[in-house]
Tab-separated table of C-alpha atoms in Angstrom:
chain	number	residue	atom	x	y	z
Q	1	MET	CA	-9.986	19.209	33.758
Q	2	MET	CA	-11.142	16.670	36.323
Q	3	MET	CA	-14.720	17.955	36.016
Q	4	ALA	CA	-14.553	17.404	32.249
Q	5	ILE	CA	-13.170	13.901	32.749
Q	6	ALA	CA	-15.842	13.088	35.322
Q	7	THR	CA	-18.609	14.325	33.021
Q	8	SER	CA	-17.248	12.325	30.098
Q	9	VAL	CA	-16.950	9.139	32.107
Q	10	SER	CA	-20.370	9.474	33.730
Q	11	ALA	CA	-22.093	10.121	30.400
Q	12	LEU	CA	-20.439	7.472	28.265
Q	13	ALA	CA	-19.282	4.638	30.558
Q	14	VAL	CA	-21.889	3.286	32.986
Q	15	ASN	CA	-20.293	0.081	34.271
Q	16	VAL	CA	-17.595	0.064	36.933
Q	17	VAL	CA	-15.824	-2.704	38.850
Q	18	VAL	CA	-14.137	-1.642	42.085
Q	19	ASN	CA	-11.470	-3.792	43.741
Q	20	PHE	CA	-10.884	-2.996	47.402
Q	21	THR	CA	-7.679	-3.256	49.404
Q	22	ASN	CA	-9.267	-5.913	51.668
Q	23	GLY	CA	-9.712	-8.272	48.704
Q	24	GLY	CA	-13.409	-7.614	48.131
Q	25	SER	CA	-14.991	-6.068	45.041
Q	26	VAL	CA	-18.212	-4.471	43.863
Q	27	GLU	CA	-19.698	-4.029	40.403
Q	28	GLY	CA	-22.331	-1.487	39.497
Q	29	VAL	CA	-23.412	1.656	37.681
Q	30	LEU	CA	-21.096	4.637	37.809
Q	31	VAL	CA	-23.097	7.538	39.262
Q	32	SER	CA	-20.305	10.112	39.528
Q	33	GLN	CA	-16.571	10.340	39.894
Q	34	ASN	CA	-13.772	12.736	40.673
Q	35	ASP	CA	-10.217	12.253	41.882
Q	36	THR	CA	-11.204	11.747	45.547
Q	37	LEU	CA	-14.695	10.221	45.451
Q	38	LEU	CA	-16.332	7.418	43.511
Q	39	VAL	CA	-20.130	6.980	43.699
Q	40	VAL	CA	-21.406	3.592	42.532
Q	41	GLU	CA	-24.854	2.019	42.568
Q	42	PRO	CA	-24.195	-1.736	43.004
Q	43	TYR	CA	-25.936	-4.232	40.736
Q	44	TYR	CA	-26.488	-6.831	43.442
Q	45	THR	CA	-28.498	-4.909	46.015
Q	46	THR	CA	-32.143	-4.605	46.960
Q	47	THR	CA	-31.938	-1.057	48.345
Q	48	HIS	CA	-30.423	0.538	45.210
Q	49	LYS	CA	-28.494	2.801	47.541
Q	50	ALA	CA	-25.361	4.327	46.027
Q	51	LEU	CA	-21.999	3.697	47.665
Q	52	GLU	CA	-19.575	6.544	48.285
Q	53	ILE	CA	-16.088	5.098	47.935
Q	54	ARG	CA	-12.890	6.891	48.950
Q	55	PRO	CA	-9.397	6.204	47.553
Q	56	GLU	CA	-8.057	4.819	50.834
Q	57	ARG	CA	-10.348	1.768	50.506
Q	58	VAL	CA	-9.586	1.065	46.855
Q	59	LYS	CA	-6.802	-0.895	45.200
Q	60	TYR	CA	-7.988	-0.035	41.685
Q	61	PHE	CA	-11.194	0.159	39.654
Q	62	SER	CA	-12.104	-0.256	35.979
Q	63	VAL	CA	-14.653	1.711	33.961
Q	64	SER	CA	-16.083	0.097	30.842
Q	65	GLY	CA	-15.075	1.922	27.688
Q	66	ILE	CA	-12.322	3.841	29.526
Q	67	GLY	CA	-9.995	1.511	31.410
Q	68	ARG	CA	-8.263	1.173	34.747
Q	69	TYR	CA	-7.809	3.739	37.518
Q	70	ASP	CA	-5.190	3.293	40.231
Q	71	VAL	CA	-4.794	5.062	43.561
Q	72	VAL	CA	-1.747	7.336	43.616
Q	73	ASP	CA	-1.027	9.653	46.558
Q	74	GLY	CA	-4.570	9.264	47.838
Q	75	LYS	CA	-6.231	10.098	44.525
Q	76	PHE	CA	-7.830	8.181	41.685
Q	77	VAL	CA	-5.508	8.419	38.682
Q	78	PRO	CA	-6.275	6.959	35.240
Q	79	SER	CA	-3.769	4.612	33.655
Q	80	ALA	CA	-1.912	5.704	30.529
Q	81	LYS	CA	-4.385	3.901	28.257
Q	82	ALA	CA	-7.386	5.304	30.134
Q	83	GLN	CA	-5.932	8.808	29.976
Q	84	ALA	CA	-5.408	8.481	26.238
Q	85	LYS	CA	-9.077	7.499	25.785
Q	86	LEU	CA	-10.200	10.393	27.979
Q	87	ASP	CA	-8.084	12.825	25.962
Q	88	LYS	CA	-9.592	11.491	22.737
Q	89	MET	CA	-13.134	11.800	24.111
Q	90	ARG	CA	-12.461	15.347	25.291
Q	91	ALA	CA	-11.015	16.329	21.903
Q	92	GLU	CA	-14.059	14.890	20.127
Q	93	GLN	CA	-16.411	16.762	22.458
Q	94	GLU	CA	-14.541	20.022	21.899
Q	95	ALA	CA	-14.581	19.510	18.124
Q	96	HIS	CA	-18.317	18.795	18.226
Q	97	ALA	CA	-18.960	21.868	20.370
Q	98	GLN	CA	-16.912	23.993	17.982
Q	99	LEU	CA	-18.862	22.641	15.010
Q	100	VAL	CA	-22.178	23.362	16.741
Q	101	GLY	CA	-20.976	26.890	17.484
Q	102	GLU	CA	-19.904	27.458	13.897
Q	103	ARG	CA	-23.248	26.230	12.611
Q	104	ALA	CA	-25.127	28.438	15.058
Q	105	ALA	CA	-23.081	31.453	13.953
Q	106	ASN	CA	-23.452	30.621	10.253
Q	107	PRO	CA	-26.874	29.214	9.279
Q	108	ASN	CA	-25.685	29.063	5.668
Q	109	LEU	CA	-23.379	26.239	6.702
Q	110	VAL	CA	-26.349	24.192	7.953
Q	111	ILE	CA	-28.419	24.839	4.828
Q	112	GLY	CA	-25.481	24.203	2.511
Q	113	SER	CA	-24.509	20.975	4.273
Q	114	ALA	CA	-28.104	19.708	4.060
Q	115	LEU	CA	-28.257	20.454	0.330
Q	116	LYS	CA	-24.892	18.801	-0.258
Q	117	LYS	CA	-25.949	15.664	1.615
Q	118	THR	CA	-29.226	15.506	-0.275
Q	119	GLY	CA	-27.435	15.970	-3.566
Q	120	GLY	CA	-24.905	13.296	-2.660
Q	121	VAL	CA	-27.661	10.813	-1.819
Q	122	CYS	CA	-29.474	11.584	-5.083
Q	123	MET	CA	-26.315	11.066	-7.135
Q	124	GLY	CA	-25.340	7.994	-5.147
Q	125	ILE	CA	-28.634	6.364	-6.099
Q	126	GLY	CA	-29.129	7.989	-9.483
Q	127	ILE	CA	-25.810	7.249	-11.181
Q	128	PRO	CA	-25.799	3.480	-10.483
Q	129	SER	CA	-29.510	3.266	-11.372
Q	130	ALA	CA	-28.920	5.024	-14.686
Q	131	ILE	CA	-25.972	2.766	-15.529
Q	132	VAL	CA	-27.865	-0.420	-14.645
Q	133	GLY	CA	-30.919	0.834	-16.517
Q	134	ALA	CA	-28.896	1.537	-19.652
Q	135	ILE	CA	-27.353	-1.934	-19.494
Q	136	LEU	CA	-30.777	-3.565	-19.060
Q	137	VAL	CA	-32.219	-1.600	-21.994
Q	138	GLY	CA	-29.294	-2.684	-24.132
Q	139	VAL	CA	-29.666	-6.319	-23.123
Q	140	GLY	CA	-33.418	-6.232	-23.580
Q	141	ASN	CA	-33.235	-4.826	-27.106
Q	142	SER	CA	-30.401	-7.010	-28.366
Q	143	GLY	CA	-30.923	-10.303	-30.173
Q	144	THR	CA	-34.715	-10.001	-30.312
Q	145	ASN	CA	-34.832	-11.965	-33.590
Q	146	THR	CA	-34.747	-15.225	-31.622
Q	147	THR	CA	-37.794	-17.500	-31.587
Q	148	ASP	CA	-37.128	-18.816	-28.072
Q	149	VAL	CA	-40.119	-17.662	-26.033
Q	150	SER	CA	-38.310	-17.852	-22.672
Q	151	LYS	CA	-35.426	-15.725	-23.962
Q	152	LEU	CA	-37.817	-13.188	-25.457
Q	153	LYS	CA	-39.669	-12.967	-22.158
Q	154	THR	CA	-36.405	-12.478	-20.233
Q	155	LYS	CA	-35.280	-9.746	-22.640
Q	156	ALA	CA	-38.660	-8.047	-22.389
Q	157	ASN	CA	-38.394	-8.052	-18.603
Q	158	CYS	CA	-34.874	-6.604	-18.795
Q	159	ALA	CA	-36.013	-3.879	-21.155
Q	160	ALA	CA	-39.014	-3.050	-18.959
Q	161	ALA	CA	-36.819	-2.769	-15.865
Q	162	GLY	CA	-34.309	-0.690	-17.816
Q	163	TYR	CA	-36.983	1.716	-19.008
Q	164	VAL	CA	-37.859	2.349	-15.355
Q	165	LEU	CA	-34.336	2.548	-13.919
Q	166	LEU	CA	-32.755	4.639	-16.663
Q	167	PRO	CA	-35.038	7.693	-16.468
Q	168	MET	CA	-35.302	7.448	-12.686
Q	169	GLY	CA	-31.520	7.350	-12.318
Q	170	ALA	CA	-31.064	10.147	-14.826
Q	171	ALA	CA	-33.621	12.313	-13.002
Q	172	LEU	CA	-31.984	11.750	-9.611
Q	173	THR	CA	-28.570	12.537	-11.060
Q	174	ILE	CA	-29.840	15.705	-12.746
Q	175	VAL	CA	-31.384	16.839	-9.467
Q	176	GLY	CA	-28.409	15.787	-7.334
Q	177	ILE	CA	-25.700	17.666	-9.249
Q	178	PRO	CA	-27.127	21.189	-8.793
Q	179	LEU	CA	-28.093	20.423	-5.191
Q	180	ASN	CA	-24.502	19.450	-4.448
Q	181	VAL	CA	-23.042	22.462	-6.268
Q	182	HIS	CA	-25.420	25.019	-4.776
Q	183	GLY	CA	-25.071	23.458	-1.344
Q	184	LYS	CA	-21.323	23.955	-1.483
Q	185	ARG	CA	-21.730	27.555	-2.594
Q	186	ILE	CA	-24.248	28.331	0.141
Q	187	ALA	CA	-22.008	26.727	2.773
Q	188	GLU	CA	-19.132	28.947	1.644
Q	189	MET	CA	-21.256	32.093	1.634
Q	190	ASN	CA	-20.112	34.587	4.267
Q	191	ILE	CA	-22.170	37.472	5.644
Q	192	ASN	CA	-19.845	40.385	6.291
Q	193	TYR	CA	-21.040	43.236	8.493
Q	194	THR	CA	-19.529	46.632	7.763
Q	195	GLY	CA	-20.242	50.132	8.904
Q	196	ASN	CA	-22.592	50.599	5.978
Q	197	GLY	CA	-24.585	47.438	6.630
Q	198	ALA	CA	-24.436	43.770	5.726
Q	199	GLY	CA	-22.841	42.428	2.591
Q	200	LEU	CA	-22.353	39.040	0.995
Q	201	SER	CA	-19.054	37.593	-0.128
Q	202	PHE	CA	-18.490	34.292	-1.895
Q	203	ASN	CA	-15.440	32.069	-1.565
Q	204	PHE	CA	-14.677	29.818	-4.547
């Protein structure tokens, strides 16, 4: 558990401020940490030599993005807020690792997710474009019996823009819908291995 916490802190929070029992302090980059040793590379030094700091010298220290650590029974112990953040980070890492494992075990999930995302992007652009294009075509072709040159020019511009947006949006929407549907089906496709070989099963 402490190894996981140390890895999380070292990877995600690089700044640490250490307050010593003698009243002094040091600020620097967190190199590594466990419950009995803190290794810090101070900012204000010309040697760039890391300091190895033991709990008996420390009053408390703070890690950016995590929070405060106190010394309890000769060990570095995170505060309640810091522990809550560490637990959240660990849960997110475990969820990410589980997702990576699931994707590695089921390539259909990767392919299906990619198709669904592509389809969603196409529809997200296509539907609004088609709606705006239809509105512009309608505006451009309405009231064209006017003799006002500026209004006729504006309507012509609207119609021209509409004639571009409407088919483009319709095409993206037409492409996006099947991509989204087939992506979902592929993601839900399971490969079942039996004694007679491999078979496919679909979940709807």
